[in-house]
Amino acid sequence: MTVTLPAVDKREQPEGERESPSGAFTSKSAAGLIVGLALVALLAVVRVLAPSTPEVLALPNAARDFATLSISVVIESLPFVFLGIVLSIAVQVWLPEGLLLRRLPRSLVLRRLVLSLLGMLLPVCECGNVPLARGLVVNGLTVAESMTFLFAAPILNPVTIVTTAQAFGWDNGILASRVLGGFFIANLVGWIYSRHPRPGELLTARFQETCSVAVHHAGSAGRIRRSVQMFSQETRAMMPALFIGAGMAGLIQVAVSREVLVALGSNPVWSVLALMLLAFVVAICSNVDAFFILSFGATFMPGGIVAFLVFGPMIDVKMLALMRTTFTAKTLLQLSLLVALCAAVLGLAVNYGH
């Protein structure tokens, strides 16, 4: 059964009559972006000046840690968010119309398999794949197909595979379990949501509005203008979400003691659950998460490491904030539970089969 979004309107509209897809949200989004930038600047100033302030005025360690962790998440994610936006614009504006869809297999299962491997051509971590997945939906892919790409790409991209291999090699099957497990979970999610009778309901009203408005420009000048407009719109949509996600990640990391997590590492069940929680909290980029979790390798069982490396790139506090620009809260809750269950089963299988 083929499930697609309503057909995209390709009719030409005069330049003066076109309305931005973000419409009434422009002022609100711009205000959110300005507030987010101001917050990051404030956190940076606090972190830089805190050590030199008088003892009486010095910030508590928790406040300094919160500033450091939040800023690090933003700095780590920002280049990939911008890269994802640029790739999304390339797909929507500069690729010949229908080129990607014509190259995909007709079989829905094979289409999702091919899309899940598309990440091998794109060295973008999970935060950059959100705007790219949005662009693929606007360009004609179904919601289920975009989900398959979104969850597979950060794990199957070449940088992630190489860094995981460098960190763990072939020890305990961690690399193979990560790649094959991520591939399987992404396609399972895509298959489940391909059965949804009304896929448009999975998307936010704002993003449905974006999908319903598509303008074709024949000349390069029109394409450039459209690219600039789209970059502005996607930046306004992504940046506030990134700032919120980074702040939440920093806050949770300060509140949750890592010593408690480490104490659970030797239990085959709790090691999986603890590192899944850690993956959700730290919100670290998939391109470098293998080196981060390598330091836990002597404490936690291999299944916990695998669960961390699979669950984190798909669902973490930062990704949920970014995906909220596209999917409804109900959809994100369902996706989180489904991916968490699959990652937990994968981790337990590695632990008990080790």
Coordinates of C-alpha atoms in Angstrom, one line a residue:
M1 CA 0.0 0.0 0.0
T2 CA 1.5 3.3 -1.1
V3 CA 1.0 6.1 1.4
T4 CA 2.0 9.6 0.3
L5 CA 1.3 13.2 1.3
P6 CA -1.2 15.2 -0.6
A7 CA 0.1 16.3 -4.0
V8 CA 2.3 19.3 -3.9
D9 CA 1.0 22.3 -5.7
K10 CA 3.5 23.2 -8.5
R11 CA 1.5 26.1 -10.1
E12 CA 3.4 29.3 -10.8
Q13 CA 2.5 32.3 -8.7
P14 CA 3.4 35.9 -9.3
E15 CA 6.3 37.0 -7.2
G16 CA 4.2 39.6 -5.5
E17 CA 1.4 37.2 -4.6
R18 CA 3.5 34.5 -3.1
E19 CA 3.3 34.0 0.7
S20 CA 6.1 32.6 2.7
P21 CA 5.3 29.0 3.9
S22 CA 6.1 30.2 7.4
G23 CA 3.6 33.0 7.0
A24 CA 2.3 34.1 10.4
F25 CA 5.1 32.4 12.2
T26 CA 7.9 34.6 10.8
S27 CA 7.9 37.1 13.6
K28 CA 7.6 34.5 16.3
S29 CA 10.4 32.4 14.8
A30 CA 12.7 35.4 14.3
A31 CA 12.1 36.4 17.9
G32 CA 13.0 32.9 19.0
L33 CA 16.2 32.9 17.0
I34 CA 17.2 36.2 18.5
V35 CA 16.5 35.0 22.0
G36 CA 18.4 31.8 21.4
L37 CA 21.5 33.7 20.1
A38 CA 21.4 36.1 23.0
L39 CA 21.1 33.1 25.4
V40 CA 24.1 31.4 23.9
A41 CA 26.1 34.7 24.0
L42 CA 25.2 35.1 27.6
L43 CA 26.2 31.6 28.5
A44 CA 29.5 32.1 26.7
V45 CA 30.2 35.3 28.6
V46 CA 29.3 33.7 31.9
R47 CA 31.6 30.8 31.2
V48 CA 34.5 32.9 30.1
L49 CA 34.3 35.5 32.9
A50 CA 33.3 33.2 35.7
P51 CA 36.8 32.0 36.7
S52 CA 38.0 35.7 37.0
T53 CA 35.1 37.0 39.1
P54 CA 35.6 37.7 42.8
E55 CA 34.9 34.8 45.1
V56 CA 31.8 36.4 46.4
L57 CA 30.3 36.8 42.9
A58 CA 31.6 33.4 41.5
L59 CA 29.0 31.2 40.0
P60 CA 28.3 27.7 41.5
N61 CA 30.1 24.8 39.8
A62 CA 26.7 23.5 38.5
A63 CA 26.0 26.8 36.7
R64 CA 29.4 26.9 35.1
D65 CA 29.0 23.2 34.0
F66 CA 25.5 24.0 32.6
A67 CA 27.0 26.9 30.5
T68 CA 29.9 24.8 29.3
L69 CA 27.8 21.7 28.4
S70 CA 25.1 23.7 26.6
I71 CA 27.5 25.8 24.6
S72 CA 29.4 22.6 23.6
V73 CA 26.3 21.0 22.2
V74 CA 25.5 24.1 20.2
I75 CA 29.0 24.4 18.8
E76 CA 29.2 20.7 18.0
S77 CA 25.8 20.7 16.2
L78 CA 25.8 24.0 14.4
P79 CA 28.0 23.1 11.4
F80 CA 26.0 20.0 10.7
V81 CA 22.7 21.9 11.0
F82 CA 23.9 24.4 8.4
L83 CA 25.2 21.6 6.2
G84 CA 21.9 19.8 6.4
I85 CA 20.0 23.0 5.5
V86 CA 22.3 23.5 2.5
L87 CA 21.8 19.9 1.3
S88 CA 18.0 20.3 1.8
I89 CA 18.0 23.4 -0.4
A90 CA 20.1 21.6 -3.0
V91 CA 17.5 18.7 -3.1
Q92 CA 14.5 21.0 -3.3
V93 CA 15.8 23.8 -5.6
W94 CA 18.8 22.8 -7.6
L95 CA 18.2 19.1 -8.4
P96 CA 16.1 18.6 -11.5
E97 CA 12.4 18.1 -10.5
G98 CA 11.7 14.5 -9.7
L99 CA 15.3 13.3 -10.3
L100 CA 15.6 11.6 -6.9
L101 CA 12.2 10.0 -7.1
R102 CA 12.8 8.6 -10.6
R103 CA 16.0 7.0 -9.4
L104 CA 14.4 5.1 -6.5
P105 CA 13.0 1.6 -7.0
R106 CA 9.3 1.2 -7.4
S107 CA 9.0 -1.4 -4.6
L108 CA 8.3 0.5 -1.3
V109 CA 10.5 -1.9 0.7
L110 CA 13.4 -1.4 -1.7
R111 CA 12.9 2.3 -1.8
R112 CA 13.3 2.5 2.0
L113 CA 16.3 0.2 1.9
V114 CA 18.0 2.5 -0.7
L115 CA 17.1 5.6 1.3
S116 CA 18.5 4.1 4.5
L117 CA 21.9 3.7 2.6
L118 CA 21.8 7.3 1.3
G119 CA 23.6 8.4 4.5
M120 CA 26.7 6.7 3.2
L121 CA 27.0 9.5 0.7
L122 CA 26.4 12.3 3.2
P123 CA 28.8 12.8 6.1
V124 CA 26.1 14.6 8.2
C125 CA 25.3 13.7 11.8
E126 CA 21.8 13.4 13.1
C127 CA 21.1 17.1 13.7
G128 CA 21.9 18.0 10.1
N129 CA 19.7 15.2 8.8
V130 CA 16.5 16.8 10.2
P131 CA 16.4 19.7 7.7
L132 CA 17.5 17.4 4.9
A133 CA 14.7 14.9 5.7
R134 CA 12.3 17.9 5.7
G135 CA 13.5 18.8 2.2
L136 CA 13.0 15.2 1.0
V137 CA 9.4 15.2 2.2
V138 CA 8.8 18.6 0.4
N139 CA 10.4 17.1 -2.7
G140 CA 7.9 14.2 -2.8
L141 CA 9.1 11.4 -0.4
T142 CA 6.5 9.9 1.9
V143 CA 6.7 10.5 5.7
A144 CA 7.7 6.9 6.3
E145 CA 10.5 7.1 3.7
S146 CA 11.8 10.3 5.3
M147 CA 11.8 8.6 8.7
T148 CA 13.8 5.7 7.4
F149 CA 16.4 8.1 6.0
L150 CA 16.4 10.2 9.2
F151 CA 17.1 7.3 11.5
A152 CA 19.5 5.4 9.3
A153 CA 21.7 8.2 7.9
P154 CA 23.5 9.3 11.1
I155 CA 24.6 5.7 11.8
L156 CA 25.4 4.6 8.3
N157 CA 27.3 7.8 7.3
P158 CA 31.0 7.1 6.5
V159 CA 32.4 9.3 9.3
T160 CA 30.4 7.5 11.9
I161 CA 31.5 4.1 10.7
V162 CA 35.2 5.0 10.5
T163 CA 35.2 6.6 14.0
T164 CA 33.4 3.6 15.5
A165 CA 35.9 1.2 13.8
Q166 CA 38.8 3.3 15.2
A167 CA 37.4 3.3 18.7
F168 CA 36.3 -0.4 19.0
G169 CA 37.6 -2.2 15.9
W170 CA 35.8 -5.5 15.6
D171 CA 35.8 -6.2 19.4
N172 CA 32.7 -7.8 20.8
G173 CA 30.8 -7.1 17.6
I174 CA 30.1 -3.5 18.5
L175 CA 30.7 -2.1 15.1
A176 CA 28.7 -4.7 13.2
S177 CA 25.9 -4.5 15.8
R178 CA 25.7 -0.7 15.5
V179 CA 25.6 -0.7 11.7
L180 CA 23.3 -3.6 11.2
G181 CA 21.1 -2.7 14.1
G182 CA 20.7 0.9 13.0
F183 CA 19.9 -0.3 9.5
F184 CA 17.3 -2.8 10.7
I185 CA 15.6 -0.4 13.2
A186 CA 15.3 2.4 10.7
N187 CA 13.7 0.2 8.1
L188 CA 11.4 -1.3 10.8
V189 CA 10.2 2.2 11.7
G190 CA 9.7 3.0 8.0
W191 CA 7.7 -0.1 7.4
I192 CA 5.4 0.5 10.5
Y193 CA 4.7 4.1 9.5
S194 CA 4.2 3.2 5.9
R195 CA 1.0 1.4 7.1
H196 CA -0.4 4.7 8.6
P197 CA -3.7 5.5 6.8
R198 CA -3.3 9.3 7.1
P199 CA 0.5 10.2 7.2
G200 CA -0.2 13.9 7.0
E201 CA -1.4 13.7 10.6
L202 CA 2.1 12.7 11.7
L203 CA 3.4 16.2 10.7
T204 CA 2.9 19.5 12.4
A205 CA 0.4 21.9 10.9
R206 CA 3.2 24.4 10.1
F207 CA 5.3 21.8 8.2
Q208 CA 2.1 20.6 6.3
E209 CA 1.7 24.2 5.2
T210 CA 5.3 24.2 3.9
C211 CA 4.7 20.9 2.0
S212 CA 1.6 22.4 0.4
V213 CA 3.4 25.3 -1.1
A214 CA 6.1 24.6 -3.7
V215 CA 7.2 27.1 -6.4
H216 CA 9.2 26.2 -9.5
H217 CA 11.7 28.7 -10.8
A218 CA 13.1 28.2 -14.3
G219 CA 16.0 30.7 -14.1
S220 CA 19.1 30.6 -11.9
A221 CA 18.3 34.1 -10.5
G222 CA 14.9 32.7 -9.3
R223 CA 16.7 29.6 -7.8
I224 CA 19.2 31.8 -5.9
R225 CA 16.4 33.9 -4.5
R226 CA 14.4 30.8 -3.5
S227 CA 17.6 29.3 -1.9
V228 CA 18.1 32.4 0.2
Q229 CA 14.5 32.4 1.3
M230 CA 14.6 28.7 2.2
F231 CA 17.8 29.1 4.1
S232 CA 16.2 31.9 6.2
Q233 CA 13.1 29.9 6.8
E234 CA 14.9 26.7 7.8
T235 CA 17.3 28.5 10.0
R236 CA 14.4 30.2 11.8
A237 CA 12.8 26.8 12.3
M238 CA 15.9 24.9 13.4
M239 CA 17.9 27.3 15.5
P240 CA 15.4 27.9 18.3
A241 CA 14.9 24.1 18.6
L242 CA 18.7 23.6 18.7
F243 CA 19.1 26.1 21.5
I244 CA 16.3 24.6 23.5
G245 CA 17.6 21.1 23.0
A246 CA 21.2 22.2 24.0
G247 CA 19.9 23.9 27.1
M248 CA 17.9 20.8 28.1
A249 CA 20.9 18.6 27.5
G250 CA 23.1 20.8 29.7
L251 CA 20.5 20.9 32.4
I252 CA 20.0 17.2 32.5
Q253 CA 23.7 16.4 32.5
V254 CA 24.2 18.7 35.5
A255 CA 21.2 17.2 37.4
V256 CA 22.0 13.5 36.7
S257 CA 25.1 12.1 38.4
R258 CA 27.3 10.0 36.1
E259 CA 28.5 8.1 39.1
V260 CA 25.1 6.6 39.5
L261 CA 25.1 5.5 35.8
V262 CA 28.6 4.0 36.1
A263 CA 27.5 1.9 39.1
L264 CA 24.9 0.2 36.9
G265 CA 27.4 -0.8 34.3
S266 CA 28.1 -4.4 35.2
N267 CA 24.5 -5.6 35.1
P268 CA 23.4 -6.9 31.7
V269 CA 20.0 -5.2 31.9
W270 CA 20.8 -2.1 33.8
S271 CA 23.9 -1.4 31.7
V272 CA 21.7 -1.2 28.6
L273 CA 19.1 1.0 30.2
A274 CA 21.7 3.3 31.9
L275 CA 23.7 3.9 28.7
M276 CA 20.5 4.6 26.7
L277 CA 19.6 7.2 29.4
L278 CA 23.1 8.6 29.1
A279 CA 22.8 8.8 25.3
F280 CA 19.5 10.6 25.6
V281 CA 21.0 13.1 28.1
V282 CA 24.4 13.9 26.6
A283 CA 23.1 14.4 23.0
I284 CA 26.5 14.0 21.4
C285 CA 27.0 14.0 17.7
S286 CA 27.1 10.5 16.1
N287 CA 30.3 11.4 14.3
V288 CA 32.2 11.4 17.6
D289 CA 30.0 9.5 20.1
A290 CA 32.2 6.3 19.7
F291 CA 35.2 8.1 21.2
F292 CA 33.0 9.5 24.0
I293 CA 31.7 6.2 25.1
L294 CA 35.0 4.4 24.6
S295 CA 36.0 5.6 28.1
F296 CA 33.0 3.6 29.5
G297 CA 34.1 0.4 27.8
A298 CA 35.9 -1.0 30.8
T299 CA 32.9 -0.4 33.0
F300 CA 29.9 -1.2 30.9
M301 CA 29.0 -4.4 29.1
P302 CA 29.2 -4.5 25.2
G303 CA 25.4 -4.5 24.9
G304 CA 25.2 -1.2 26.8
I305 CA 27.7 0.3 24.4
V306 CA 25.8 -0.9 21.4
A307 CA 22.5 0.5 22.8
F308 CA 24.2 3.9 23.4
L309 CA 25.6 4.0 19.9
V310 CA 22.3 3.0 18.3
F311 CA 19.7 4.9 20.4
G312 CA 21.6 8.2 20.8
P313 CA 21.8 9.1 17.1
M314 CA 18.1 8.4 16.6
I315 CA 16.6 9.8 19.8
D316 CA 18.1 12.2 22.2
V317 CA 16.9 15.4 23.9
K318 CA 18.4 17.6 21.1
M319 CA 17.0 15.5 18.3
L320 CA 13.5 15.6 19.8
A321 CA 13.7 19.4 19.9
L322 CA 14.7 19.5 16.3
M323 CA 12.2 16.9 15.1
R324 CA 9.4 18.8 16.9
T325 CA 9.7 21.3 14.0
T326 CA 8.4 18.5 11.7
F327 CA 6.5 15.9 13.7
T328 CA 3.7 16.1 16.2
A329 CA 4.3 15.5 19.9
K330 CA 2.3 12.3 19.7
T331 CA 4.4 11.0 16.8
L332 CA 7.6 11.8 18.6
L333 CA 6.4 9.9 21.7
Q334 CA 5.6 6.9 19.6
L335 CA 8.9 7.0 17.7
S336 CA 10.8 7.4 21.0
L337 CA 9.1 4.3 22.6
L338 CA 9.6 2.2 19.4
V339 CA 13.2 3.1 18.9
A340 CA 14.0 2.7 22.6
L341 CA 12.4 -0.8 22.7
C342 CA 14.4 -1.9 19.6
A343 CA 17.7 -0.5 20.9
A344 CA 17.1 -2.2 24.3
V345 CA 16.4 -5.5 22.7
L346 CA 19.5 -5.2 20.5
G347 CA 21.6 -4.3 23.5
L348 CA 20.3 -7.2 25.6
A349 CA 20.8 -9.6 22.7
V350 CA 24.5 -8.6 22.5
N351 CA 24.9 -8.9 26.3
Y352 CA 23.4 -12.3 26.6
G353 CA 24.9 -13.6 23.4
H354 CA 28.4 -12.3 24.3

